[in-house]
Amino acid sequence: MKLLNCPVNGSRPVSEFAYGGEVRAMPPADCTDPQWADYVFHRSGIPGVKVEWWYHIASGTWFYAERDVSLDRILRTWLPGESPEGEIR
Amino acid sequence: MAYQLLRFALSSRHPEPRMFRQPGRLRDTYDAVIIGAGGHGLASAYYLARDHGMRNIAVLERGYLGGGNTGRNTTIIRSNYLTPEGVAFYDESVRLWQDLAADFDLNLFYSNRGHFTLAHTDSAVRTMRWRAEVNKHLGVNSELVGPEDVKSACPQIDLSCGGHAPILGALYHAPGAIARHDAVAWGYGRGADQRGVEIHQQTEVTGIDVEGGKVKGVNTSRGYISTPKVLCAVAGFTPRVTHMVGLRTPIFIHPLQAMVTEPMKPWLDTILVSGSLHIYVSQSARGELVMGASLDPYELHSTRSTLDFVEGLAAHMLDMFPFLSHARINRQWAGMADMTPDFAPIMGKTPVEGFYLDAGWGTWGFKATPVCGKTMSYTVANDRNHPLIEGFGLARFENYQLTGEKGAASVGH
Ligand SMILES: Cc1cc2nc3c(=O)[nH]c(=O)nc-3n(C[C@H](O)[C@H](O)[C@H](O)COP(=O)(O)OP(=O)(O)OC[C@H]3O[C@@H](n4cnc5c(N)ncnc54)[C@H](O)[C@@H]3O)c2cc1C
């Protein structure tokens, strides 16, 4: 079973979590139509280490996870507004 | 059979003709380069050579022929989609499948089974009726049927699905079929090879040379090739290749897993799909039950498979077929599915001149292999999108004109 470390609830089975996609910056409200379409649809589909949104369903916790999307290895997790430093598990 | 085996045992040379040549060195230049020797790349090469007289073509494959999603898929062929663009496209593919084996002189084990998409809720029944009406309007054989029709086609089924997901009806699609996936790749490969196309396995494209917005050539693990046209048919590797030409796309990669049971006597004639239970199943010519579910829930560039998947799928299979509790699982595997937001493919010309895409085939592209070959060969040869792929262009996202197939493609593949 694959485990994911929730910053609030600790190590839990990955089936308790929902994936929220890569963390991306939203363009400003006055951006052009093509810029908005790019934000809505386009993704960086290439492998690498990505920072993603994850959600612990039971406790309703959204948090960040840094994950290698080729090896499926989670490097660290932290809550929004907190720093990831020293959190490597 | 015994004699055949003996012939192999006693012969010092391989006693059967090889399916294709093993060309030696790469040439310096080709009229077109196709990246990916899956069904789609090989079919495109085949029709380019056969119908468009383009024979100076190289198909480059990083691994082995047919080793990508073509050799990993569960081979369901159908045309009961939801959008007019989709239905017309897949229907043409089903038509092309009919004489493919004769065309290749190779047994593709094409087996017409009939295809039931089960509805366990009122809203699912409504979607099935919608699909049936769209299909009939476009001349595709689909009907909404009741639970008793499901039962008579498959007497072994528990219509209550363990009591918690009773079957209320189904979309029945008589043309639904399965085929032998490897043979499809081999047939197209051999046909292309016989017409002069070179298939280079163990040859990875590592870069694409673009000057002034035009394709000039490709870098490979075996050296540089100059070419004015590149067709990208690499399924789960698409983002890596589009990255080489600086093209942004909505494609994201999630694994899709599948598994088979040990072989058993034939008992399941039809193909069954249930979106609510996340399963689809058919019985292969070998007697194995070939089963799959929905996509893995997060991005992953790997073909690993998981125990969670087997447990979940097996549990749902038992809801439908309790008598299978003693059946054993023989194999499981995964492929990397190149997904799009609207569950329709991305095909045709791109903003980079000479760079053509046949991608976004996610979990449903095997059935489209012949029609993709036909339409992409036309597109590459004429530098003009084939009319059947107009609804599948990359620009549809920029223009907010999606081709919504999710209702017909998400579990059914
Ligand atoms: C488990 C599973 C079940 C499925 N079930 C069905 C189904 O029931 N019905 C259906 O219609 N579809 C199904 N599909 C989808 C279907 O398998 C694919 O859409 C289809 O096979 C794609 O074919 P292709 O030729 O485009 O890609 P592939 O067969 O994946 O071929 C692409 C090839 O490109 C090669 N390649 C990649 N990068 C490079 C590079 N840089 N240089 C050289 N070569 C490269 C790869 O090695 C690979 O061999 C399923 C998929 C999976 C994974």
Coordinates of C-alpha atoms and ligand atoms in Angstrom, one line a residue:
Chain A
M1 CA 0.0 0.0 0.0
K2 CA 1.2 3.4 -0.8
L3 CA 1.5 5.9 2.0
L4 CA 1.3 9.7 1.9
N5 CA 2.3 12.0 4.7
C6 CA -0.5 14.4 5.5
P7 CA 1.0 17.5 7.3
V8 CA -1.9 17.3 9.8
N9 CA -2.7 13.6 10.2
G10 CA 0.6 12.0 9.5
S11 CA 1.2 8.9 7.3
R12 CA -2.1 7.6 5.7
P13 CA -2.9 5.3 2.8
V14 CA -3.0 7.1 -0.5
S15 CA -6.6 6.0 -1.1
E16 CA -7.6 8.5 1.6
F17 CA -6.4 11.4 -0.6
A18 CA -7.5 13.1 -3.7
Y19 CA -5.1 14.6 -6.3
G20 CA -5.5 18.2 -7.1
G21 CA -3.1 18.7 -9.9
E22 CA 0.1 20.7 -10.3
V23 CA 0.3 24.1 -8.4
R24 CA 0.2 26.8 -11.0
A25 CA 0.0 30.6 -10.9
M26 CA -3.3 32.0 -12.0
P27 CA -3.0 34.8 -14.6
P28 CA -4.3 38.3 -13.6
A29 CA -8.0 38.9 -14.2
D30 CA -7.3 41.3 -17.1
C31 CA -5.3 38.7 -19.1
T32 CA -6.1 38.0 -22.7
D33 CA -8.4 35.2 -23.9
P34 CA -5.5 33.0 -25.2
Q35 CA -3.6 33.5 -21.8
W36 CA -6.7 32.4 -20.0
A37 CA -7.2 29.4 -22.3
D38 CA -3.6 28.4 -21.7
Y39 CA -4.2 28.5 -18.0
V40 CA -7.4 26.6 -18.1
F41 CA -6.4 23.8 -20.5
H42 CA -2.6 23.5 -21.0
R43 CA -0.4 21.6 -18.7
S44 CA 3.2 20.7 -18.3
G45 CA 2.8 17.1 -19.1
I46 CA 6.5 16.2 -19.0
P47 CA 8.0 14.1 -16.2
G48 CA 10.0 15.7 -13.4
V49 CA 9.7 16.8 -9.8
K50 CA 6.5 18.8 -9.4
V51 CA 4.7 20.6 -6.6
E52 CA 1.1 19.5 -6.5
W53 CA -2.1 20.0 -4.6
W54 CA -3.3 17.0 -2.5
Y55 CA -6.4 16.7 -0.3
H56 CA -6.9 14.5 2.7
I57 CA -10.6 13.6 2.2
A58 CA -11.5 12.5 5.8
S59 CA -10.2 15.7 7.4
G60 CA -10.7 18.1 4.6
T61 CA -7.1 19.2 4.5
W62 CA -5.6 20.7 1.3
F63 CA -1.8 20.7 1.3
Y64 CA 1.2 20.8 -1.0
A65 CA 3.3 17.7 -2.0
E66 CA 6.5 17.7 -3.9
R67 CA 6.5 14.5 -6.0
D68 CA 8.7 12.9 -8.6
V69 CA 6.1 12.0 -11.2
S70 CA 8.2 9.3 -12.9
L71 CA 9.2 7.4 -9.8
D72 CA 6.0 8.2 -7.8
R73 CA 8.1 9.2 -4.9
I74 CA 6.8 11.9 -2.6
L75 CA 9.7 14.1 -1.5
R76 CA 7.9 16.3 1.1
T77 CA 4.5 17.7 2.1
W78 CA 3.6 21.0 3.8
L79 CA 0.6 23.2 4.5
P80 CA -0.1 26.3 2.4
G81 CA 1.4 29.3 4.2
E82 CA 4.1 27.2 5.8
S83 CA 7.6 26.5 4.6
P84 CA 8.6 23.1 3.3
E85 CA 12.1 23.5 4.7
G86 CA 13.3 20.6 6.9
E87 CA 10.2 18.7 6.2
I88 CA 11.9 16.1 4.0
R89 CA 10.6 12.6 4.9
Chain B
M1 CA 1.0 -28.4 -34.5
A2 CA 3.5 -31.2 -33.5
Y3 CA 5.0 -31.1 -37.0
Q4 CA 5.3 -27.3 -36.8
L5 CA 7.1 -27.5 -33.5
L6 CA 9.4 -30.1 -34.8
R7 CA 10.3 -28.0 -37.7
F8 CA 11.3 -25.2 -35.3
A9 CA 13.2 -27.5 -33.1
L10 CA 15.3 -29.1 -35.9
S11 CA 15.9 -26.1 -38.0
S12 CA 19.1 -24.2 -37.5
R13 CA 17.7 -21.2 -39.3
H14 CA 14.3 -19.6 -38.4
P15 CA 11.9 -21.7 -40.6
E16 CA 9.3 -19.0 -41.0
P17 CA 9.7 -15.8 -43.0
R18 CA 10.4 -12.8 -40.8
M19 CA 7.5 -10.3 -40.4
F20 CA 9.8 -7.3 -41.4
R21 CA 13.3 -6.5 -42.3
Q22 CA 15.8 -5.2 -39.8
P23 CA 17.2 -2.3 -41.7
G24 CA 20.8 -1.4 -40.9
R25 CA 22.0 2.1 -40.8
L26 CA 19.7 5.1 -40.8
R27 CA 19.8 7.1 -44.0
D28 CA 20.7 10.8 -43.8
T29 CA 17.4 11.9 -45.1
Y30 CA 13.8 10.7 -45.4
D31 CA 10.7 12.3 -46.9
A32 CA 8.9 11.8 -43.6
V33 CA 9.8 10.5 -40.2
I34 CA 7.2 8.8 -38.0
I35 CA 8.0 8.7 -34.3
G36 CA 6.5 5.6 -32.6
A37 CA 6.0 2.1 -34.0
G38 CA 2.7 1.5 -32.3
G39 CA -0.4 0.7 -34.3
H40 CA -1.0 4.4 -35.1
G41 CA 2.5 5.1 -36.4
L42 CA 2.7 1.9 -38.4
A43 CA -0.8 2.4 -39.9
S44 CA 0.1 5.9 -41.0
A45 CA 3.3 4.5 -42.6
Y46 CA 1.3 1.8 -44.3
Y47 CA -1.3 4.1 -45.9
L48 CA 1.4 6.7 -46.8
A49 CA 3.2 4.0 -48.8
R50 CA 0.1 2.3 -50.2
D51 CA -2.3 5.2 -50.9
H52 CA 0.0 8.3 -51.2
G53 CA 3.1 6.8 -52.9
M54 CA 5.4 8.0 -50.1
R55 CA 7.9 5.2 -49.5
N56 CA 11.0 6.9 -48.4
I57 CA 9.8 6.9 -44.8
A58 CA 11.4 5.9 -41.5
V59 CA 9.4 4.7 -38.5
L60 CA 11.5 5.2 -35.4
E61 CA 10.8 3.3 -32.2
R62 CA 12.6 3.7 -28.9
G63 CA 11.7 0.2 -27.7
Y64 CA 10.2 -2.6 -29.7
L65 CA 7.4 -2.6 -32.2
G66 CA 4.0 -2.7 -30.6
G67 CA 5.4 -2.5 -27.1
G68 CA 3.6 0.7 -26.1
N69 CA -0.1 1.0 -25.5
T70 CA -0.9 -1.0 -28.6
G71 CA 0.4 -4.1 -26.9
R72 CA -1.1 -3.2 -23.6
N73 CA -4.7 -2.4 -24.5
T74 CA -7.8 -4.5 -23.9
T75 CA -8.8 -4.2 -27.6
I76 CA -12.4 -3.1 -27.4
I77 CA -13.6 -1.8 -30.8
R78 CA -16.9 0.2 -31.0
S79 CA -18.3 3.4 -32.5
N80 CA -21.1 4.3 -30.0
Y81 CA -19.7 7.7 -29.1
L82 CA -21.5 10.9 -28.2
T83 CA -20.5 13.7 -30.5
P84 CA -21.2 13.7 -34.2
E85 CA -17.5 14.2 -34.9
G86 CA -16.6 11.2 -32.8
V87 CA -19.3 8.9 -34.1
A88 CA -18.5 9.6 -37.7
F89 CA -14.8 9.0 -37.1
Y90 CA -15.1 5.8 -35.1
D91 CA -17.7 4.5 -37.4
E92 CA -15.3 4.8 -40.3
S93 CA -12.7 2.9 -38.3
V94 CA -15.2 0.1 -37.6
R95 CA -15.8 -0.1 -41.3
L96 CA -12.0 -0.3 -42.1
W97 CA -11.6 -3.1 -39.5
Q98 CA -13.9 -5.4 -41.5
D99 CA -11.5 -6.2 -44.4
L100 CA -8.2 -5.5 -42.6
A101 CA -7.3 -9.2 -42.1
A102 CA -7.8 -9.9 -45.8
D103 CA -5.9 -6.8 -46.7
F104 CA -2.9 -8.0 -44.5
D105 CA -3.4 -11.8 -45.2
L106 CA -3.0 -12.2 -41.5
N107 CA -5.5 -13.4 -38.9
L108 CA -6.3 -10.5 -36.6
F109 CA -8.7 -12.6 -34.5
Y110 CA -11.3 -9.9 -35.1
S111 CA -14.3 -11.1 -33.2
N112 CA -17.7 -9.4 -33.3
R113 CA -19.2 -9.8 -29.8
G114 CA -21.8 -7.1 -29.2
H115 CA -21.2 -4.5 -26.5
F116 CA -23.3 -3.6 -23.4
T117 CA -22.8 -0.4 -21.4
L118 CA -24.7 -1.1 -18.3
A119 CA -26.7 1.6 -16.5
H120 CA -27.3 1.3 -12.8
T121 CA -28.9 4.7 -12.2
D122 CA -31.6 6.8 -13.7
S123 CA -29.1 9.4 -14.9
A124 CA -27.0 6.7 -16.6
V125 CA -30.1 5.4 -18.3
R126 CA -30.7 8.9 -19.6
T127 CA -27.1 9.1 -21.0
M128 CA -27.5 5.7 -22.7
R129 CA -30.7 6.9 -24.4
W130 CA -29.0 10.1 -25.5
R131 CA -26.1 8.1 -26.9
A132 CA -28.5 5.6 -28.6
E133 CA -30.3 8.4 -30.3
V134 CA -27.2 10.3 -31.4
N135 CA -25.9 7.0 -32.8
K136 CA -29.0 6.0 -34.6
H137 CA -29.3 9.5 -36.1
L138 CA -25.8 9.0 -37.5
G139 CA -26.5 5.5 -38.8
V140 CA -24.7 3.6 -36.0
N141 CA -26.4 0.5 -34.7
S142 CA -27.2 1.2 -31.0
E143 CA -30.2 0.6 -28.8
L144 CA -31.3 1.2 -25.3
V145 CA -32.2 -2.3 -23.9
G146 CA -33.7 -3.6 -20.6
P147 CA -32.1 -5.8 -17.9
E148 CA -33.8 -8.8 -19.4
D149 CA -31.8 -8.4 -22.6
V150 CA -28.6 -8.2 -20.6
K151 CA -29.6 -11.4 -18.8
S152 CA -30.4 -13.3 -22.0
A153 CA -27.1 -12.3 -23.6
C154 CA -25.2 -13.2 -20.4
P155 CA -27.2 -15.5 -18.1
Q156 CA -24.3 -15.7 -15.6
I157 CA -24.7 -12.1 -14.5
D158 CA -26.2 -11.1 -11.1
L159 CA -28.6 -8.3 -12.3
S160 CA -28.7 -6.8 -8.8
C161 CA -24.9 -6.6 -8.7
G162 CA -24.6 -7.8 -5.1
G163 CA -27.8 -5.9 -4.3
H164 CA -26.2 -2.4 -4.2
A165 CA -26.1 -1.5 -7.9
P166 CA -29.0 -3.1 -9.7
I167 CA -28.9 -2.9 -13.5
L168 CA -31.7 -0.8 -14.9
G169 CA -30.9 -1.0 -18.6
A170 CA -28.0 -0.8 -21.0
L171 CA -26.8 0.7 -24.2
Y172 CA -26.4 -2.2 -26.7
H173 CA -24.1 -1.8 -29.6
A174 CA -24.1 -4.8 -31.9
P175 CA -20.9 -4.0 -33.8
G176 CA -18.8 -4.0 -30.6
A177 CA -15.7 -6.3 -31.2
I178 CA -12.3 -7.3 -29.9
A179 CA -9.2 -8.2 -31.9
R180 CA -5.6 -9.3 -31.4
H181 CA -3.6 -6.2 -30.7
D182 CA -0.1 -7.5 -31.6
A183 CA -1.3 -8.8 -34.9
V184 CA -2.6 -5.4 -35.8
A185 CA 0.8 -3.8 -35.3
W186 CA 2.5 -6.7 -37.1
G187 CA 0.1 -6.5 -40.0
Y188 CA 0.6 -2.8 -40.5
G189 CA 4.3 -3.1 -39.9
R190 CA 4.8 -5.9 -42.5
G191 CA 2.6 -4.1 -45.0
A192 CA 4.6 -0.9 -44.6
D193 CA 7.9 -2.8 -44.7
Q194 CA 7.0 -4.6 -47.9
R195 CA 6.3 -1.2 -49.6
G196 CA 9.7 0.1 -48.7
V197 CA 9.2 1.8 -45.3
E198 CA 12.1 1.4 -42.9
I199 CA 11.2 0.4 -39.3
H200 CA 14.0 1.2 -36.9
Q201 CA 13.5 -0.3 -33.5
Q202 CA 15.7 0.7 -30.5
T203 CA 16.0 4.2 -32.0
E204 CA 14.8 7.0 -29.8
V205 CA 14.1 10.5 -31.1
T206 CA 15.9 12.8 -28.6
G207 CA 15.3 16.2 -30.3
I208 CA 13.6 17.9 -33.2
D209 CA 15.3 20.5 -35.3
V210 CA 13.0 23.4 -36.0
E211 CA 14.2 26.5 -37.9
G212 CA 12.0 29.5 -38.7
G213 CA 8.9 27.6 -37.5
K214 CA 9.6 24.7 -39.8
V215 CA 10.8 21.1 -39.2
K216 CA 14.2 20.4 -40.6
G217 CA 15.1 17.1 -39.0
V218 CA 15.3 14.9 -35.9
N219 CA 18.1 14.0 -33.6
T220 CA 18.0 10.3 -32.6
S221 CA 20.0 8.0 -30.3
R222 CA 21.7 6.9 -33.6
G223 CA 22.4 10.2 -35.2
Y224 CA 20.8 13.1 -37.1
I225 CA 18.2 12.7 -39.9
S226 CA 17.0 15.5 -42.1
T227 CA 13.4 15.5 -43.0
P228 CA 10.7 18.1 -43.8
K229 CA 7.8 16.1 -42.1
V230 CA 7.5 14.5 -38.7
L231 CA 4.5 12.6 -37.4
C232 CA 4.4 12.2 -33.7
A233 CA 2.4 9.1 -32.7
V234 CA 3.9 8.3 -29.3
A235 CA 0.8 8.1 -27.0
G236 CA 2.1 8.2 -23.4
F237 CA 5.3 10.0 -24.5
T238 CA 3.5 12.9 -26.3
P239 CA 4.4 15.7 -23.8
R240 CA 8.1 14.9 -24.0
V241 CA 8.0 15.1 -27.8
T242 CA 5.8 18.2 -28.0
H243 CA 8.2 19.8 -25.5
M244 CA 11.0 19.3 -28.1
V245 CA 9.2 21.6 -30.5
G246 CA 8.0 24.0 -27.8
L247 CA 4.4 23.2 -28.3
R248 CA 2.0 23.6 -25.3
T249 CA -0.9 21.1 -25.1
P250 CA -3.5 20.0 -22.6
I251 CA -2.2 16.4 -22.6
F252 CA -1.5 14.8 -19.2
I253 CA -0.3 11.3 -18.5
H254 CA -2.0 8.9 -16.1
P255 CA -1.5 5.2 -16.0
L256 CA -4.3 2.8 -17.1
Q257 CA -4.1 -0.7 -15.7
A258 CA -5.6 -4.0 -16.8
M259 CA -5.4 -7.7 -15.8
V260 CA -6.5 -11.1 -17.0
T261 CA -7.6 -14.3 -15.3
E262 CA -6.4 -17.7 -16.0
P263 CA -7.9 -19.2 -19.2
M264 CA -11.3 -20.8 -18.8
K265 CA -13.9 -22.4 -21.0
P266 CA -15.7 -19.9 -23.2
W267 CA -18.8 -18.5 -21.4
L268 CA -18.8 -14.8 -21.9
D269 CA -19.8 -13.9 -25.5
T270 CA -20.4 -10.2 -25.1
I271 CA -18.3 -7.3 -24.0
L272 CA -19.7 -5.7 -20.7
V273 CA -18.9 -2.3 -19.4
S274 CA -20.1 -0.7 -16.2
G275 CA -19.2 2.9 -15.5
S276 CA -20.7 2.8 -12.0
L277 CA -18.7 -0.3 -11.0
H278 CA -15.6 0.9 -12.9
I279 CA -15.2 -2.3 -14.9
Y280 CA -15.2 -3.6 -18.4
V281 CA -14.7 -7.2 -19.3
S282 CA -14.5 -9.6 -22.3
Q283 CA -13.3 -13.1 -22.9
S284 CA -10.3 -13.5 -25.2
A285 CA -9.9 -16.2 -27.8
R286 CA -7.5 -17.8 -25.3
G287 CA -10.2 -18.0 -22.7
E288 CA -8.8 -15.4 -20.4
L289 CA -11.1 -12.8 -19.0
V290 CA -9.6 -9.4 -20.0
M291 CA -10.6 -6.8 -17.5
G292 CA -9.9 -3.1 -16.9
A293 CA -11.1 -0.2 -14.8
S294 CA -10.9 3.6 -14.9
L295 CA -7.7 5.6 -15.0
D296 CA -5.3 5.8 -12.1
P297 CA -6.2 9.0 -10.2
Y298 CA -2.9 10.9 -10.6
E299 CA -0.1 11.8 -13.0
L300 CA 2.6 9.1 -13.4
H301 CA 5.1 8.4 -16.1
S302 CA 5.5 4.7 -15.4
T303 CA 4.0 1.4 -16.3
R304 CA 4.0 0.0 -12.7
S305 CA 0.9 -1.9 -11.6
T306 CA -0.6 -2.1 -8.1
L307 CA -2.3 -4.5 -5.8
D308 CA -5.0 -1.9 -4.9
F309 CA -6.1 -2.1 -8.5
V310 CA -6.4 -5.8 -8.5
E311 CA -8.4 -5.8 -5.3
G312 CA -10.8 -3.1 -6.3
L313 CA -11.4 -4.5 -9.8
A314 CA -11.8 -8.1 -8.5
A315 CA -14.3 -6.9 -5.9
H316 CA -16.5 -5.3 -8.5
M317 CA -16.2 -8.3 -10.8
L318 CA -17.6 -10.4 -8.0
D319 CA -20.6 -8.0 -7.6
M320 CA -21.5 -8.9 -11.2
F321 CA -20.2 -12.5 -11.3
P322 CA -20.1 -14.1 -7.8
F323 CA -19.3 -17.5 -9.3
L324 CA -15.8 -16.2 -10.3
S325 CA -14.7 -16.2 -6.7
H326 CA -12.3 -19.1 -7.4
A327 CA -10.9 -17.7 -10.6
R328 CA -7.2 -16.6 -10.3
I329 CA -5.6 -13.6 -11.8
N330 CA -2.8 -14.5 -14.2
R331 CA -1.2 -11.2 -15.2
Q332 CA -1.6 -7.5 -14.6
W333 CA 0.1 -4.5 -16.3
A334 CA -0.3 -0.8 -17.2
G335 CA 0.2 1.6 -20.0
M336 CA 0.7 5.4 -19.9
A337 CA -2.5 7.0 -21.2
D338 CA -2.2 10.5 -22.9
M339 CA -5.4 12.1 -21.6
T340 CA -7.2 15.2 -22.9
P341 CA -9.7 17.4 -21.0
D342 CA -12.6 16.5 -23.3
F343 CA -11.7 12.8 -23.9
A344 CA -11.3 13.4 -27.7
P345 CA -8.0 13.1 -29.4
I346 CA -5.7 15.8 -30.7
M347 CA -4.9 15.3 -34.4
G348 CA -3.5 17.0 -37.4
K349 CA -1.4 20.0 -38.3
T350 CA 0.2 22.2 -35.6
P351 CA 1.6 25.7 -35.5
V352 CA 5.0 24.1 -36.3
E353 CA 5.2 23.6 -40.0
G354 CA 5.8 19.9 -40.9
F355 CA 5.0 18.7 -37.3
Y356 CA 1.9 16.6 -37.2
L357 CA 0.2 15.2 -34.1
D358 CA -1.7 12.0 -33.6
A359 CA -2.1 12.1 -29.9
G360 CA -4.5 12.4 -26.9
W361 CA -5.6 8.8 -27.6
G362 CA -5.7 8.1 -23.9
T363 CA -7.6 5.0 -23.1
W364 CA -9.6 4.6 -26.3
G365 CA -7.3 4.8 -29.3
F366 CA -6.8 1.1 -30.3
K367 CA -10.2 1.0 -32.1
A368 CA -9.2 4.1 -34.1
T369 CA -5.9 2.6 -35.4
P370 CA -7.1 2.1 -39.0
V371 CA -8.8 5.4 -39.3
C372 CA -5.9 7.3 -37.7
G373 CA -3.6 5.7 -40.3
K374 CA -5.9 6.7 -43.1
T375 CA -6.5 10.3 -41.9
M376 CA -3.0 11.1 -40.7
S377 CA -1.4 9.7 -43.9
Y378 CA -3.7 12.0 -45.9
T379 CA -2.8 14.9 -43.6
V380 CA 0.9 14.3 -43.8
A381 CA 1.0 13.7 -47.6
N382 CA -1.2 16.8 -48.5
D383 CA -0.2 19.1 -45.6
R384 CA -4.0 19.5 -45.1
N385 CA -6.2 18.1 -42.3
H386 CA -8.4 15.3 -43.4
P387 CA -12.1 16.3 -43.1
L388 CA -12.8 13.6 -40.6
I389 CA -10.3 15.0 -38.1
E390 CA -11.6 18.6 -38.2
G391 CA -13.2 18.4 -34.8
F392 CA -9.9 17.2 -33.2
G393 CA -7.5 20.1 -33.8
L394 CA -5.2 21.4 -31.1
A395 CA -6.6 24.9 -31.6
R396 CA -10.0 23.8 -30.2
F397 CA -8.8 24.5 -26.7
E398 CA -7.6 28.1 -27.5
N399 CA -11.0 28.7 -29.1
Y400 CA -13.0 27.1 -26.2
Q401 CA -14.6 24.7 -28.7
L402 CA -14.2 21.3 -27.0
T403 CA -15.4 18.0 -28.4
G404 CA -17.0 16.5 -25.3
E405 CA -16.7 12.7 -25.3
K406 CA -16.3 12.1 -21.6
G407 CA -19.8 10.5 -21.3
A408 CA -18.8 7.9 -23.9
A409 CA -15.1 7.3 -23.2
S410 CA -14.3 7.6 -19.5
V411 CA -14.6 3.9 -18.5
G412 CA -15.8 2.3 -21.7
H413 CA -12.5 3.2 -23.4
Ligands
LIG1 C1 -4.6 -0.8 -20.2 C2 -5.1 -0.2 -21.5 C3 -6.3 -0.6 -22.0 C4 -6.8 0.0 -23.2 N1 -7.9 -0.4 -23.7 C5 -8.4 0.1 -24.9 C6 -9.5 -0.5 -25.5 O1 -10.2 -1.4 -25.0 N2 -9.9 0.0 -26.7 C7 -9.3 1.0 -27.3 O2 -9.7 1.5 -28.4 N3 -8.2 1.6 -26.7 C8 -7.7 1.1 -25.6 N4 -6.6 1.7 -25.0 C9 -5.9 2.8 -25.6 C10 -5.0 2.3 -26.8 O3 -4.1 1.3 -26.3 C11 -4.1 3.5 -27.3 O4 -4.8 4.6 -27.5 C12 -3.4 3.1 -28.6 O5 -2.9 1.8 -28.6 C13 -2.4 4.1 -28.9 O6 -1.6 3.6 -30.0 P1 -0.3 4.4 -30.5 O7 0.2 3.6 -31.7 O8 -0.7 5.8 -30.7 O9 0.7 4.3 -29.3 P2 1.7 3.2 -28.7 O10 1.2 1.9 -29.1 O11 1.9 3.5 -27.3 O12 3.0 3.5 -29.5 C14 3.8 4.6 -29.3 C15 5.2 4.2 -29.5 O13 6.1 5.3 -29.5 C16 7.3 5.0 -28.9 N5 8.0 6.2 -28.6 C17 7.7 7.1 -27.6 N6 8.6 8.1 -27.5 C18 9.5 7.8 -28.5 C19 10.7 8.5 -29.0 N7 11.1 9.7 -28.4 N8 11.3 8.0 -30.0 C20 10.9 6.9 -30.6 N9 9.9 6.2 -30.2 C21 9.1 6.6 -29.2 C22 6.9 4.1 -27.8 O14 8.0 3.3 -27.3 C23 5.7 3.3 -28.3 O15 6.1 2.0 -28.8 C24 -6.0 1.1 -23.8 C25 -4.8 1.5 -23.2 C26 -4.3 0.9 -22.1 C27 -3.0 1.4 -21.5

